Amino acid sequence: MAGPEQGLDGGEPGSVHVILGSRKARVVLTGEVDAELGHDLLEASADVEASGLPVEVDVRNVTFMDSTGVAFLARLASRSPSKLVLIRPPDLVRFLIQVTSISQVLTVVEDDPGIDHTLPDGSDDGSDGGDDHPGGPGGGLVA
């Protein structure tokens, strides 16, 4: 799932990717997370919910977020089987989760716990675990 070719203000376009492992699901948000990504965020939410796995959201490369992104995080937090984990939020995202009080229903971590490199069927893909990039070896990338 990828967003528009150019952000509304000429900034970095937003994107959302889901990586499913056997033990957890990771959502990677980048660029401008706004109404332009609304459809992609709904799809990502449905994919993550269907997995039934604990969820973490990597927001370290988010450059802008509006209420669409906040609503997405709130939805994930309310439907995740365990507390939602937010990885390395920039100041903007940190401010939004504080002011909207959703910080109470998620856990913020500064150290990336790493991608679950086991495939959703429980098998190991044989990777060395050194690639923390979406779509890298072993990630069950849903895009």
mmCIF file of N, CA and C in Angstrom:
data_model
loop_
_atom_site.group_PDB
_atom_site.id
_atom_site.type_symbol
_atom_site.label_atom_id
_atom_site.label_comp_id
_atom_site.label_asym_id
_atom_site.label_seq_id
_atom_site.Cartn_x
_atom_site.Cartn_y
_atom_site.Cartn_z
ATOM 1 N N MET A 1 0.845 -1.170 0.000
ATOM 2 C CA MET A 1 0.000 0.000 0.000
ATOM 3 C C MET A 1 0.887 1.227 0.000
ATOM 4 N N ALA A 2 0.681 2.087 -0.903
ATOM 5 C CA ALA A 2 1.469 3.313 -0.940
ATOM 6 C C ALA A 2 0.528 4.478 -1.128
ATOM 7 N N GLY A 3 0.954 5.624 -0.702
ATOM 8 C CA GLY A 3 0.119 6.813 -0.770
ATOM 9 C C GLY A 3 0.267 7.525 -2.091
ATOM 10 N N PRO A 4 -0.134 8.787 -2.125
ATOM 11 C CA PRO A 4 -0.088 9.579 -3.337
ATOM 12 C C PRO A 4 1.359 9.860 -3.745
ATOM 13 N N GLU A 5 1.525 10.307 -4.979
ATOM 14 C CA GLU A 5 2.871 10.573 -5.473
ATOM 15 C C GLU A 5 3.516 11.771 -4.808
ATOM 16 N N GLN A 6 2.741 12.732 -4.363
ATOM 17 C CA GLN A 6 3.298 13.911 -3.710
ATOM 18 C C GLN A 6 2.370 14.331 -2.590
ATOM 19 N N GLY A 7 2.939 14.757 -1.459
ATOM 20 C CA GLY A 7 2.135 15.227 -0.347
ATOM 21 C C GLY A 7 1.409 16.503 -0.716
ATOM 22 N N LEU A 8 0.379 16.850 0.066
ATOM 23 C CA LEU A 8 -0.425 18.025 -0.219
ATOM 24 C C LEU A 8 0.392 19.305 -0.253
ATOM 25 N N ASP A 9 1.381 19.425 0.632
ATOM 26 C CA ASP A 9 2.171 20.644 0.670
ATOM 27 C C ASP A 9 3.513 20.472 -0.025
ATOM 28 N N GLY A 10 3.624 19.434 -0.858
ATOM 29 C CA GLY A 10 4.871 19.181 -1.549
ATOM 30 C C GLY A 10 5.848 18.377 -0.714
ATOM 31 N N GLY A 11 5.440 17.965 0.511
ATOM 32 C CA GLY A 11 6.301 17.175 1.383
ATOM 33 C C GLY A 11 6.352 15.724 0.927
ATOM 34 N N GLU A 12 6.995 14.925 1.751
ATOM 35 C CA GLU A 12 7.143 13.509 1.437
ATOM 36 C C GLU A 12 5.784 12.818 1.466
ATOM 37 N N PRO A 13 5.444 12.098 0.393
ATOM 38 C CA PRO A 13 4.159 11.393 0.382
ATOM 39 C C PRO A 13 4.128 10.336 1.468
ATOM 40 N N GLY A 14 2.939 10.066 1.945
ATOM 41 C CA GLY A 14 2.788 9.069 2.987
ATOM 42 C C GLY A 14 2.698 7.667 2.431
ATOM 43 N N SER A 15 3.058 6.703 3.281
ATOM 44 C CA SER A 15 2.893 5.300 2.904
ATOM 45 C C SER A 15 2.619 4.484 4.157
ATOM 46 N N VAL A 16 2.001 3.338 3.945
ATOM 47 C CA VAL A 16 1.721 2.408 5.033
ATOM 48 C C VAL A 16 2.009 0.999 4.521
ATOM 49 N N HIS A 17 2.728 0.233 5.324
ATOM 50 C CA HIS A 17 3.059 -1.145 4.978
ATOM 51 C C HIS A 17 2.805 -2.017 6.193
ATOM 52 N N VAL A 18 2.325 -3.233 5.948
ATOM 53 C CA VAL A 18 2.091 -4.196 7.017
ATOM 54 C C VAL A 18 3.051 -5.360 6.811
ATOM 55 N N ILE A 19 3.748 -5.737 7.881
ATOM 56 C CA ILE A 19 4.647 -6.877 7.852
ATOM 57 C C ILE A 19 4.127 -7.876 8.883
ATOM 58 N N LEU A 20 3.714 -9.045 8.399
ATOM 59 C CA LEU A 20 3.171 -10.064 9.286
ATOM 60 C C LEU A 20 4.216 -11.136 9.551
ATOM 61 N N GLY A 21 4.456 -11.412 10.807
ATOM 62 C CA GLY A 21 5.313 -12.518 11.222
ATOM 63 C C GLY A 21 4.433 -13.539 11.916
ATOM 64 N N SER A 22 5.039 -14.533 12.529
ATOM 65 C CA SER A 22 4.241 -15.535 13.232
ATOM 66 C C SER A 22 3.899 -15.089 14.648
ATOM 67 N N ARG A 23 4.679 -14.135 15.209
ATOM 68 C CA ARG A 23 4.466 -13.704 16.588
ATOM 69 C C ARG A 23 3.915 -12.293 16.736
ATOM 70 N N LYS A 24 4.069 -11.465 15.722
ATOM 71 C CA LYS A 24 3.577 -10.094 15.810
ATOM 72 C C LYS A 24 3.407 -9.499 14.421
ATOM 73 N N ALA A 25 2.651 -8.414 14.385
ATOM 74 C CA ALA A 25 2.449 -7.672 13.148
ATOM 75 C C ALA A 25 3.068 -6.288 13.326
ATOM 76 N N ARG A 26 3.698 -5.796 12.267
ATOM 77 C CA ARG A 26 4.275 -4.459 12.314
ATOM 78 C C ARG A 26 3.657 -3.626 11.192
ATOM 79 N N VAL A 27 3.246 -2.420 11.561
ATOM 80 C CA VAL A 27 2.777 -1.447 10.585
ATOM 81 C C VAL A 27 3.855 -0.378 10.511
ATOM 82 N N VAL A 28 4.302 -0.070 9.306
ATOM 83 C CA VAL A 28 5.321 0.954 9.111
ATOM 84 C C VAL A 28 4.658 2.139 8.407
ATOM 85 N N LEU A 29 4.643 3.275 9.097
ATOM 86 C CA LEU A 29 4.101 4.509 8.536
ATOM 87 C C LEU A 29 5.259 5.444 8.213
ATOM 88 N N THR A 30 5.202 6.081 7.044
ATOM 89 C CA THR A 30 6.236 7.044 6.669
ATOM 90 C C THR A 30 5.604 8.258 6.009
ATOM 91 N N GLY A 31 6.337 9.365 6.027
ATOM 92 C CA GLY A 31 5.896 10.575 5.350
ATOM 93 C C GLY A 31 4.679 11.207 5.997
ATOM 94 N N GLU A 32 3.808 11.748 5.156
ATOM 95 C CA GLU A 32 2.614 12.455 5.612
ATOM 96 C C GLU A 32 1.448 11.472 5.784
ATOM 97 N N VAL A 33 1.024 11.297 7.019
ATOM 98 C CA VAL A 33 -0.077 10.385 7.333
ATOM 99 C C VAL A 33 -1.322 11.244 7.530
ATOM 100 N N ASP A 34 -2.121 11.301 6.469
ATOM 101 C CA ASP A 34 -3.294 12.168 6.466
ATOM 102 C C ASP A 34 -4.427 11.512 5.682
ATOM 103 N N ALA A 35 -5.450 12.283 5.372
ATOM 104 C CA ALA A 35 -6.637 11.751 4.693
ATOM 105 C C ALA A 35 -6.310 11.079 3.361
ATOM 106 N N GLU A 36 -5.236 11.483 2.722
ATOM 107 C CA GLU A 36 -4.838 10.854 1.457
ATOM 108 C C GLU A 36 -4.528 9.364 1.636
ATOM 109 N N LEU A 37 -4.155 8.979 2.837
ATOM 110 C CA LEU A 37 -3.840 7.572 3.136
ATOM 111 C C LEU A 37 -5.018 6.824 3.744
ATOM 112 N N GLY A 38 -6.150 7.479 3.864
ATOM 113 C CA GLY A 38 -7.300 6.897 4.553
ATOM 114 C C GLY A 38 -7.635 5.479 4.124
ATOM 115 N N HIS A 39 -7.747 5.245 2.825
ATOM 116 C CA HIS A 39 -8.099 3.915 2.318
ATOM 117 C C HIS A 39 -7.009 2.898 2.665
ATOM 118 N N ASP A 40 -5.751 3.274 2.478
ATOM 119 C CA ASP A 40 -4.639 2.371 2.783
ATOM 120 C C ASP A 40 -4.586 2.038 4.276
ATOM 121 N N LEU A 41 -4.900 3.022 5.123
ATOM 122 C CA LEU A 41 -4.906 2.785 6.562
ATOM 123 C C LEU A 41 -6.015 1.812 6.952
ATOM 124 N N LEU A 42 -7.172 1.934 6.321
ATOM 125 C CA LEU A 42 -8.273 0.994 6.586
ATOM 126 C C LEU A 42 -7.889 -0.421 6.182
ATOM 127 N N GLU A 43 -7.240 -0.563 5.031
ATOM 128 C CA GLU A 43 -6.793 -1.884 4.580
ATOM 129 C C GLU A 43 -5.766 -2.460 5.546
ATOM 130 N N ALA A 44 -4.818 -1.622 5.970
ATOM 131 C CA ALA A 44 -3.793 -2.081 6.907
ATOM 132 C C ALA A 44 -4.430 -2.528 8.215
ATOM 133 N N SER A 45 -5.385 -1.758 8.691
ATOM 134 C CA SER A 45 -6.073 -2.097 9.931
ATOM 135 C C SER A 45 -6.780 -3.442 9.801
ATOM 136 N N ALA A 46 -7.452 -3.658 8.684
ATOM 137 C CA ALA A 46 -8.155 -4.926 8.456
ATOM 138 C C ALA A 46 -7.171 -6.095 8.407
ATOM 139 N N ASP A 47 -6.026 -5.910 7.738
ATOM 140 C CA ASP A 47 -5.021 -6.967 7.645
ATOM 141 C C ASP A 47 -4.480 -7.336 9.029
ATOM 142 N N VAL A 48 -4.185 -6.310 9.828
ATOM 143 C CA VAL A 48 -3.627 -6.532 11.157
ATOM 144 C C VAL A 48 -4.665 -7.189 12.068
ATOM 145 N N GLU A 49 -5.894 -6.712 12.020
ATOM 146 C CA GLU A 49 -6.955 -7.303 12.839
ATOM 147 C C GLU A 49 -7.157 -8.771 12.487
ATOM 148 N N ALA A 50 -7.168 -9.071 11.196
ATOM 149 C CA ALA A 50 -7.388 -10.449 10.747
ATOM 150 C C ALA A 50 -6.279 -11.381 11.229
ATOM 151 N N SER A 51 -5.082 -10.842 11.419
ATOM 152 C CA SER A 51 -3.960 -11.677 11.863
ATOM 153 C C SER A 51 -4.119 -12.125 13.309
ATOM 154 N N GLY A 52 -4.795 -11.322 14.132
ATOM 155 C CA GLY A 52 -4.955 -11.640 15.546
ATOM 156 C C GLY A 52 -3.673 -11.529 16.349
ATOM 157 N N LEU A 53 -2.638 -10.937 15.768
ATOM 158 C CA LEU A 53 -1.329 -10.837 16.412
ATOM 159 C C LEU A 53 -1.177 -9.534 17.192
ATOM 160 N N PRO A 54 -0.282 -9.508 18.175
ATOM 161 C CA PRO A 54 0.073 -8.233 18.814
ATOM 162 C C PRO A 54 0.614 -7.287 17.741
ATOM 163 N N VAL A 55 0.401 -5.988 17.932
ATOM 164 C CA VAL A 55 0.730 -5.013 16.894
ATOM 165 C C VAL A 55 1.725 -3.981 17.396
ATOM 166 N N GLU A 56 2.683 -3.666 16.532
ATOM 167 C CA GLU A 56 3.584 -2.548 16.776
ATOM 168 C C GLU A 56 3.546 -1.653 15.544
ATOM 169 N N VAL A 57 3.684 -0.340 15.783
ATOM 170 C CA VAL A 57 3.630 0.626 14.690
ATOM 171 C C VAL A 57 4.925 1.433 14.699
ATOM 172 N N ASP A 58 5.661 1.345 13.609
ATOM 173 C CA ASP A 58 6.912 2.089 13.456
ATOM 174 C C ASP A 58 6.563 3.440 12.836
ATOM 175 N N VAL A 59 6.714 4.493 13.624
ATOM 176 C CA VAL A 59 6.353 5.846 13.165
ATOM 177 C C VAL A 59 7.568 6.765 13.066
ATOM 178 N N ARG A 60 8.763 6.216 13.174
ATOM 179 C CA ARG A 60 9.970 7.052 13.241
ATOM 180 C C ARG A 60 10.151 7.963 12.037
ATOM 181 N N ASN A 61 9.595 7.594 10.879
ATOM 182 C CA ASN A 61 9.766 8.394 9.666
ATOM 183 C C ASN A 61 8.505 9.153 9.251
ATOM 184 N N VAL A 62 7.604 9.365 10.203
ATOM 185 C CA VAL A 62 6.406 10.166 9.932
ATOM 186 C C VAL A 62 6.800 11.639 10.006
ATOM 187 N N THR A 63 6.458 12.395 8.958
ATOM 188 C CA THR A 63 6.793 13.825 8.912
ATOM 189 C C THR A 63 5.591 14.710 9.203
ATOM 190 N N PHE A 64 4.385 14.148 9.099
ATOM 191 C CA PHE A 64 3.150 14.884 9.369
ATOM 192 C C PHE A 64 2.084 13.861 9.707
ATOM 193 N N MET A 65 1.201 14.214 10.646
ATOM 194 C CA MET A 65 0.072 13.340 10.960
ATOM 195 C C MET A 65 -1.114 14.207 11.341
ATOM 196 N N ASP A 66 -2.273 13.885 10.779
ATOM 197 C CA ASP A 66 -3.494 14.591 11.164
ATOM 198 C C ASP A 66 -4.420 13.607 11.884
ATOM 199 N N SER A 67 -5.672 13.985 12.031
ATOM 200 C CA SER A 67 -6.626 13.159 12.781
ATOM 201 C C SER A 67 -6.835 11.791 12.142
ATOM 202 N N THR A 68 -6.575 11.658 10.853
ATOM 203 C CA THR A 68 -6.693 10.355 10.194
ATOM 204 C C THR A 68 -5.709 9.367 10.800
ATOM 205 N N GLY A 69 -4.478 9.812 10.995
ATOM 206 C CA GLY A 69 -3.457 8.962 11.592
ATOM 207 C C GLY A 69 -3.746 8.662 13.050
ATOM 208 N N VAL A 70 -4.217 9.660 13.779
ATOM 209 C CA VAL A 70 -4.549 9.467 15.191
ATOM 210 C C VAL A 70 -5.695 8.457 15.316
ATOM 211 N N ALA A 71 -6.698 8.577 14.463
ATOM 212 C CA ALA A 71 -7.828 7.636 14.486
ATOM 213 C C ALA A 71 -7.355 6.222 14.162
ATOM 214 N N PHE A 72 -6.423 6.101 13.237
ATOM 215 C CA PHE A 72 -5.854 4.793 12.890
ATOM 216 C C PHE A 72 -5.174 4.170 14.107
ATOM 217 N N LEU A 73 -4.347 4.946 14.798
ATOM 218 C CA LEU A 73 -3.664 4.434 15.988
ATOM 219 C C LEU A 73 -4.666 4.046 17.074
ATOM 220 N N ALA A 74 -5.699 4.856 17.259
ATOM 221 C CA ALA A 74 -6.722 4.555 18.268
ATOM 222 C C ALA A 74 -7.464 3.267 17.912
ATOM 223 N N ARG A 75 -7.766 3.090 16.642
ATOM 224 C CA ARG A 75 -8.460 1.873 16.207
ATOM 225 C C ARG A 75 -7.592 0.647 16.472
ATOM 226 N N LEU A 76 -6.318 0.722 16.083
ATOM 227 C CA LEU A 76 -5.418 -0.404 16.327
ATOM 228 C C LEU A 76 -5.309 -0.696 17.815
ATOM 229 N N ALA A 77 -5.173 0.345 18.620
ATOM 230 C CA ALA A 77 -5.026 0.167 20.067
ATOM 231 C C ALA A 77 -6.262 -0.499 20.663
ATOM 232 N N SER A 78 -7.437 -0.150 20.171
ATOM 233 C CA SER A 78 -8.665 -0.706 20.739
ATOM 234 C C SER A 78 -8.944 -2.131 20.271
ATOM 235 N N ARG A 79 -8.321 -2.547 19.175
ATOM 236 C CA ARG A 79 -8.620 -3.873 18.619
ATOM 237 C C ARG A 79 -7.459 -4.859 18.700
ATOM 238 N N SER A 80 -6.331 -4.407 19.181
ATOM 239 C CA SER A 80 -5.168 -5.279 19.292
ATOM 240 C C SER A 80 -5.340 -6.216 20.490
ATOM 241 N N PRO A 81 -4.900 -7.478 20.357
ATOM 242 C CA PRO A 81 -5.032 -8.419 21.467
ATOM 243 C C PRO A 81 -4.122 -8.088 22.657
ATOM 244 N N SER A 82 -3.158 -7.217 22.449
ATOM 245 C CA SER A 82 -2.297 -6.756 23.536
ATOM 246 C C SER A 82 -2.054 -5.263 23.324
ATOM 247 N N LYS A 83 -1.372 -4.647 24.272
ATOM 248 C CA LYS A 83 -1.148 -3.204 24.193
ATOM 249 C C LYS A 83 -0.363 -2.848 22.927
ATOM 250 N N LEU A 84 -0.861 -1.887 22.176
ATOM 251 C CA LEU A 84 -0.209 -1.418 20.958
ATOM 252 C C LEU A 84 1.145 -0.815 21.310
ATOM 253 N N VAL A 85 2.163 -1.123 20.517
ATOM 254 C CA VAL A 85 3.507 -0.593 20.722
ATOM 255 C C VAL A 85 3.799 0.417 19.621
ATOM 256 N N LEU A 86 4.200 1.611 20.016
ATOM 257 C CA LEU A 86 4.554 2.679 19.076
ATOM 258 C C LEU A 86 6.068 2.850 19.128
ATOM 259 N N ILE A 87 6.718 2.689 17.982
ATOM 260 C CA ILE A 87 8.178 2.703 17.925
ATOM 261 C C ILE A 87 8.699 4.073 17.497
ATOM 262 N N ARG A 88 9.518 4.650 18.368
ATOM 263 C CA ARG A 88 10.270 5.891 18.122
ATOM 264 C C ARG A 88 9.440 7.022 17.505
ATOM 265 N N PRO A 89 8.379 7.454 18.178
ATOM 266 C CA PRO A 89 7.568 8.533 17.607
ATOM 267 C C PRO A 89 8.323 9.859 17.579
ATOM 268 N N PRO A 90 8.265 10.582 16.454
ATOM 269 C CA PRO A 90 8.846 11.923 16.421
ATOM 270 C C PRO A 90 8.010 12.855 17.309
ATOM 271 N N ASP A 91 8.539 14.027 17.595
ATOM 272 C CA ASP A 91 7.868 14.965 18.502
ATOM 273 C C ASP A 91 6.422 15.240 18.105
ATOM 274 N N LEU A 92 6.149 15.397 16.816
ATOM 275 C CA LEU A 92 4.788 15.672 16.347
ATOM 276 C C LEU A 92 3.835 14.550 16.760
ATOM 277 N N VAL A 93 4.226 13.316 16.518
ATOM 278 C CA VAL A 93 3.365 12.176 16.853
ATOM 279 C C VAL A 93 3.229 12.055 18.371
ATOM 280 N N ARG A 94 4.325 12.264 19.063
ATOM 281 C CA ARG A 94 4.300 12.213 20.531
ATOM 282 C C ARG A 94 3.300 13.239 21.079
ATOM 283 N N PHE A 95 3.330 14.441 20.539
ATOM 284 C CA PHE A 95 2.392 15.487 20.959
ATOM 285 C C PHE A 95 0.951 15.054 20.698
ATOM 286 N N LEU A 96 0.671 14.524 19.511
ATOM 287 C CA LEU A 96 -0.698 14.136 19.162
ATOM 288 C C LEU A 96 -1.235 13.021 20.053
ATOM 289 N N ILE A 97 -0.407 12.038 20.374
ATOM 290 C CA ILE A 97 -0.915 10.964 21.228
ATOM 291 C C ILE A 97 -1.120 11.444 22.662
ATOM 292 N N GLN A 98 -0.338 12.426 23.085
ATOM 293 C CA GLN A 98 -0.530 12.988 24.428
ATOM 294 C C GLN A 98 -1.806 13.825 24.495
ATOM 295 N N VAL A 99 -1.982 14.721 23.530
ATOM 296 C CA VAL A 99 -3.112 15.643 23.573
ATOM 297 C C VAL A 99 -4.453 14.922 23.362
ATOM 298 N N THR A 100 -4.424 13.797 22.670
ATOM 299 C CA THR A 100 -5.660 13.040 22.437
ATOM 300 C C THR A 100 -5.865 11.937 23.475
ATOM 301 N N SER A 101 -4.927 11.786 24.384
ATOM 302 C CA SER A 101 -4.980 10.798 25.467
ATOM 303 C C SER A 101 -4.895 9.352 25.010
ATOM 304 N N ILE A 102 -4.584 9.087 23.745
ATOM 305 C CA ILE A 102 -4.427 7.683 23.362
ATOM 306 C C ILE A 102 -3.099 7.127 23.856
ATOM 307 N N SER A 103 -2.252 7.999 24.381
ATOM 308 C CA SER A 103 -0.987 7.527 24.961
ATOM 309 C C SER A 103 -1.253 6.565 26.114
ATOM 310 N N GLN A 104 -2.453 6.626 26.697
ATOM 311 C CA GLN A 104 -2.809 5.757 27.815
ATOM 312 C C GLN A 104 -3.085 4.323 27.376
ATOM 313 N N VAL A 105 -3.343 4.120 26.093
ATOM 314 C CA VAL A 105 -3.695 2.781 25.619
ATOM 315 C C VAL A 105 -2.617 2.176 24.723
ATOM 316 N N LEU A 106 -1.426 2.768 24.752
ATOM 317 C CA LEU A 106 -0.329 2.209 23.981
ATOM 318 C C LEU A 106 0.976 2.378 24.736
ATOM 319 N N THR A 107 1.981 1.682 24.279
ATOM 320 C CA THR A 107 3.303 1.757 24.870
ATOM 321 C C THR A 107 4.256 2.366 23.858
ATOM 322 N N VAL A 108 5.007 3.382 24.273
ATOM 323 C CA VAL A 108 5.997 4.012 23.413
ATOM 324 C C VAL A 108 7.355 3.420 23.739
ATOM 325 N N VAL A 109 8.080 2.991 22.698
ATOM 326 C CA VAL A 109 9.431 2.471 22.890
ATOM 327 C C VAL A 109 10.395 3.242 21.997
ATOM 328 N N GLU A 110 11.588 3.460 22.516
ATOM 329 C CA GLU A 110 12.623 4.165 21.755
ATOM 330 C C GLU A 110 13.551 3.196 21.032
ATOM 331 N N ASP A 111 13.658 1.975 21.543
ATOM 332 C CA ASP A 111 14.497 0.964 20.911
ATOM 333 C C ASP A 111 13.622 0.052 20.063
ATOM 334 N N ASP A 112 13.972 -0.078 18.805
ATOM 335 C CA ASP A 112 13.222 -0.925 17.895
ATOM 336 C C ASP A 112 13.371 -2.382 18.321
ATOM 337 N N PRO A 113 12.254 -3.062 18.622
ATOM 338 C CA PRO A 113 12.340 -4.463 19.040
ATOM 339 C C PRO A 113 12.691 -5.404 17.890
ATOM 340 N N GLY A 114 12.715 -4.905 16.660
ATOM 341 C CA GLY A 114 13.059 -5.728 15.503
ATOM 342 C C GLY A 114 11.838 -6.379 14.886
ATOM 343 N N ILE A 115 11.968 -6.653 13.625
ATOM 344 C CA ILE A 115 10.894 -7.280 12.860
ATOM 345 C C ILE A 115 10.876 -8.772 13.146
ATOM 346 N N ASP A 116 9.691 -9.337 13.213
ATOM 347 C CA ASP A 116 9.506 -10.775 13.369
ATOM 348 C C ASP A 116 9.796 -11.410 12.011
ATOM 349 N N HIS A 117 10.949 -12.065 11.902
ATOM 350 C CA HIS A 117 11.370 -12.635 10.620
ATOM 351 C C HIS A 117 10.837 -14.033 10.359
ATOM 352 N N THR A 118 9.990 -14.541 11.250
ATOM 353 C CA THR A 118 9.396 -15.837 10.984
ATOM 354 C C THR A 118 8.143 -15.623 10.159
ATOM 355 N N LEU A 119 7.896 -16.529 9.280
ATOM 356 C CA LEU A 119 6.742 -16.402 8.400
ATOM 357 C C LEU A 119 5.459 -16.682 9.175
ATOM 358 N N PRO A 120 4.324 -16.132 8.716
ATOM 359 C CA PRO A 120 3.062 -16.306 9.448
ATOM 360 C C PRO A 120 2.681 -17.759 9.708
ATOM 361 N N ASP A 121 3.155 -18.705 8.893
ATOM 362 C CA ASP A 121 2.830 -20.113 9.135
ATOM 363 C C ASP A 121 3.702 -20.718 10.226
ATOM 364 N N GLY A 122 4.596 -19.888 10.831
ATOM 365 C CA GLY A 122 5.422 -20.343 11.934
ATOM 366 C C GLY A 122 6.801 -20.821 11.514
ATOM 367 N N SER A 123 7.058 -20.920 10.208
ATOM 368 C CA SER A 123 8.370 -21.370 9.772
ATOM 369 C C SER A 123 9.344 -20.208 9.762
ATOM 370 N N ASP A 124 10.612 -20.538 9.804
ATOM 371 C CA ASP A 124 11.657 -19.521 9.750
ATOM 372 C C ASP A 124 12.134 -19.445 8.315
ATOM 373 N N ASP A 125 12.365 -18.248 7.842
ATOM 374 C CA ASP A 125 12.789 -18.076 6.459
ATOM 375 C C ASP A 125 14.292 -18.241 6.279
ATOM 376 N N GLY A 126 15.017 -18.448 7.379
ATOM 377 C CA GLY A 126 16.446 -18.652 7.284
ATOM 378 C C GLY A 126 17.256 -17.379 7.207
ATOM 379 N N SER A 127 16.631 -16.228 7.366
ATOM 380 C CA SER A 127 17.394 -14.981 7.298
ATOM 381 C C SER A 127 18.212 -14.821 8.563
ATOM 382 N N ASP A 128 19.186 -13.951 8.502
ATOM 383 C CA ASP A 128 20.048 -13.727 9.653
ATOM 384 C C ASP A 128 19.445 -12.759 10.646
ATOM 385 N N GLY A 129 18.279 -12.195 10.322
ATOM 386 C CA GLY A 129 17.615 -11.273 11.226
ATOM 387 C C GLY A 129 18.206 -9.884 11.222
ATOM 388 N N GLY A 130 19.146 -9.603 10.321
ATOM 389 C CA GLY A 130 19.815 -8.312 10.322
ATOM 390 C C GLY A 130 19.130 -7.245 9.513
ATOM 391 N N ASP A 131 18.121 -7.567 8.755
ATOM 392 C CA ASP A 131 17.473 -6.589 7.890
ATOM 393 C C ASP A 131 16.211 -6.083 8.558
ATOM 394 N N ASP A 132 16.212 -4.838 8.995
ATOM 395 C CA ASP A 132 15.038 -4.261 9.641
ATOM 396 C C ASP A 132 14.247 -3.373 8.711
ATOM 397 N N HIS A 133 14.321 -3.631 7.424
ATOM 398 C CA HIS A 133 13.599 -2.792 6.469
ATOM 399 C C HIS A 133 12.370 -3.522 5.985
ATOM 400 N N PRO A 134 11.227 -2.787 5.837
ATOM 401 C CA PRO A 134 10.025 -3.424 5.331
ATOM 402 C C PRO A 134 10.297 -4.085 3.991
ATOM 403 N N GLY A 135 9.785 -5.273 3.845
ATOM 404 C CA GLY A 135 9.951 -5.969 2.588
ATOM 405 C C GLY A 135 11.273 -6.701 2.500
ATOM 406 N N GLY A 136 12.088 -6.621 3.547
ATOM 407 C CA GLY A 136 13.367 -7.308 3.560
ATOM 408 C C GLY A 136 13.141 -8.791 3.759
ATOM 409 N N PRO A 137 14.196 -9.542 3.861
ATOM 410 C CA PRO A 137 14.060 -10.987 4.007
ATOM 411 C C PRO A 137 13.175 -11.369 5.172
ATOM 412 N N GLY A 138 12.264 -12.279 4.917
ATOM 413 C CA GLY A 138 11.495 -12.872 5.995
ATOM 414 C C GLY A 138 10.230 -12.179 6.378
ATOM 415 N N GLY A 139 10.064 -10.929 6.068
ATOM 416 C CA GLY A 139 8.836 -10.253 6.453
ATOM 417 C C GLY A 139 7.697 -10.713 5.579
ATOM 418 N N GLY A 140 6.574 -11.053 6.176
ATOM 419 C CA GLY A 140 5.392 -11.383 5.397
ATOM 420 C C GLY A 140 4.754 -10.086 4.976
ATOM 421 N N LEU A 141 5.335 -9.404 4.036
ATOM 422 C CA LEU A 141 4.917 -8.058 3.653
ATOM 423 C C LEU A 141 3.562 -8.091 2.978
ATOM 424 N N VAL A 142 2.664 -7.307 3.510
ATOM 425 C CA VAL A 142 1.351 -7.129 2.918
ATOM 426 C C VAL A 142 1.287 -5.682 2.487
ATOM 427 N N ALA A 143 1.301 -5.433 1.194
ATOM 428 C CA ALA A 143 1.339 -4.034 0.745
ATOM 429 C C ALA A 143 0.373 -3.798 -0.383
#
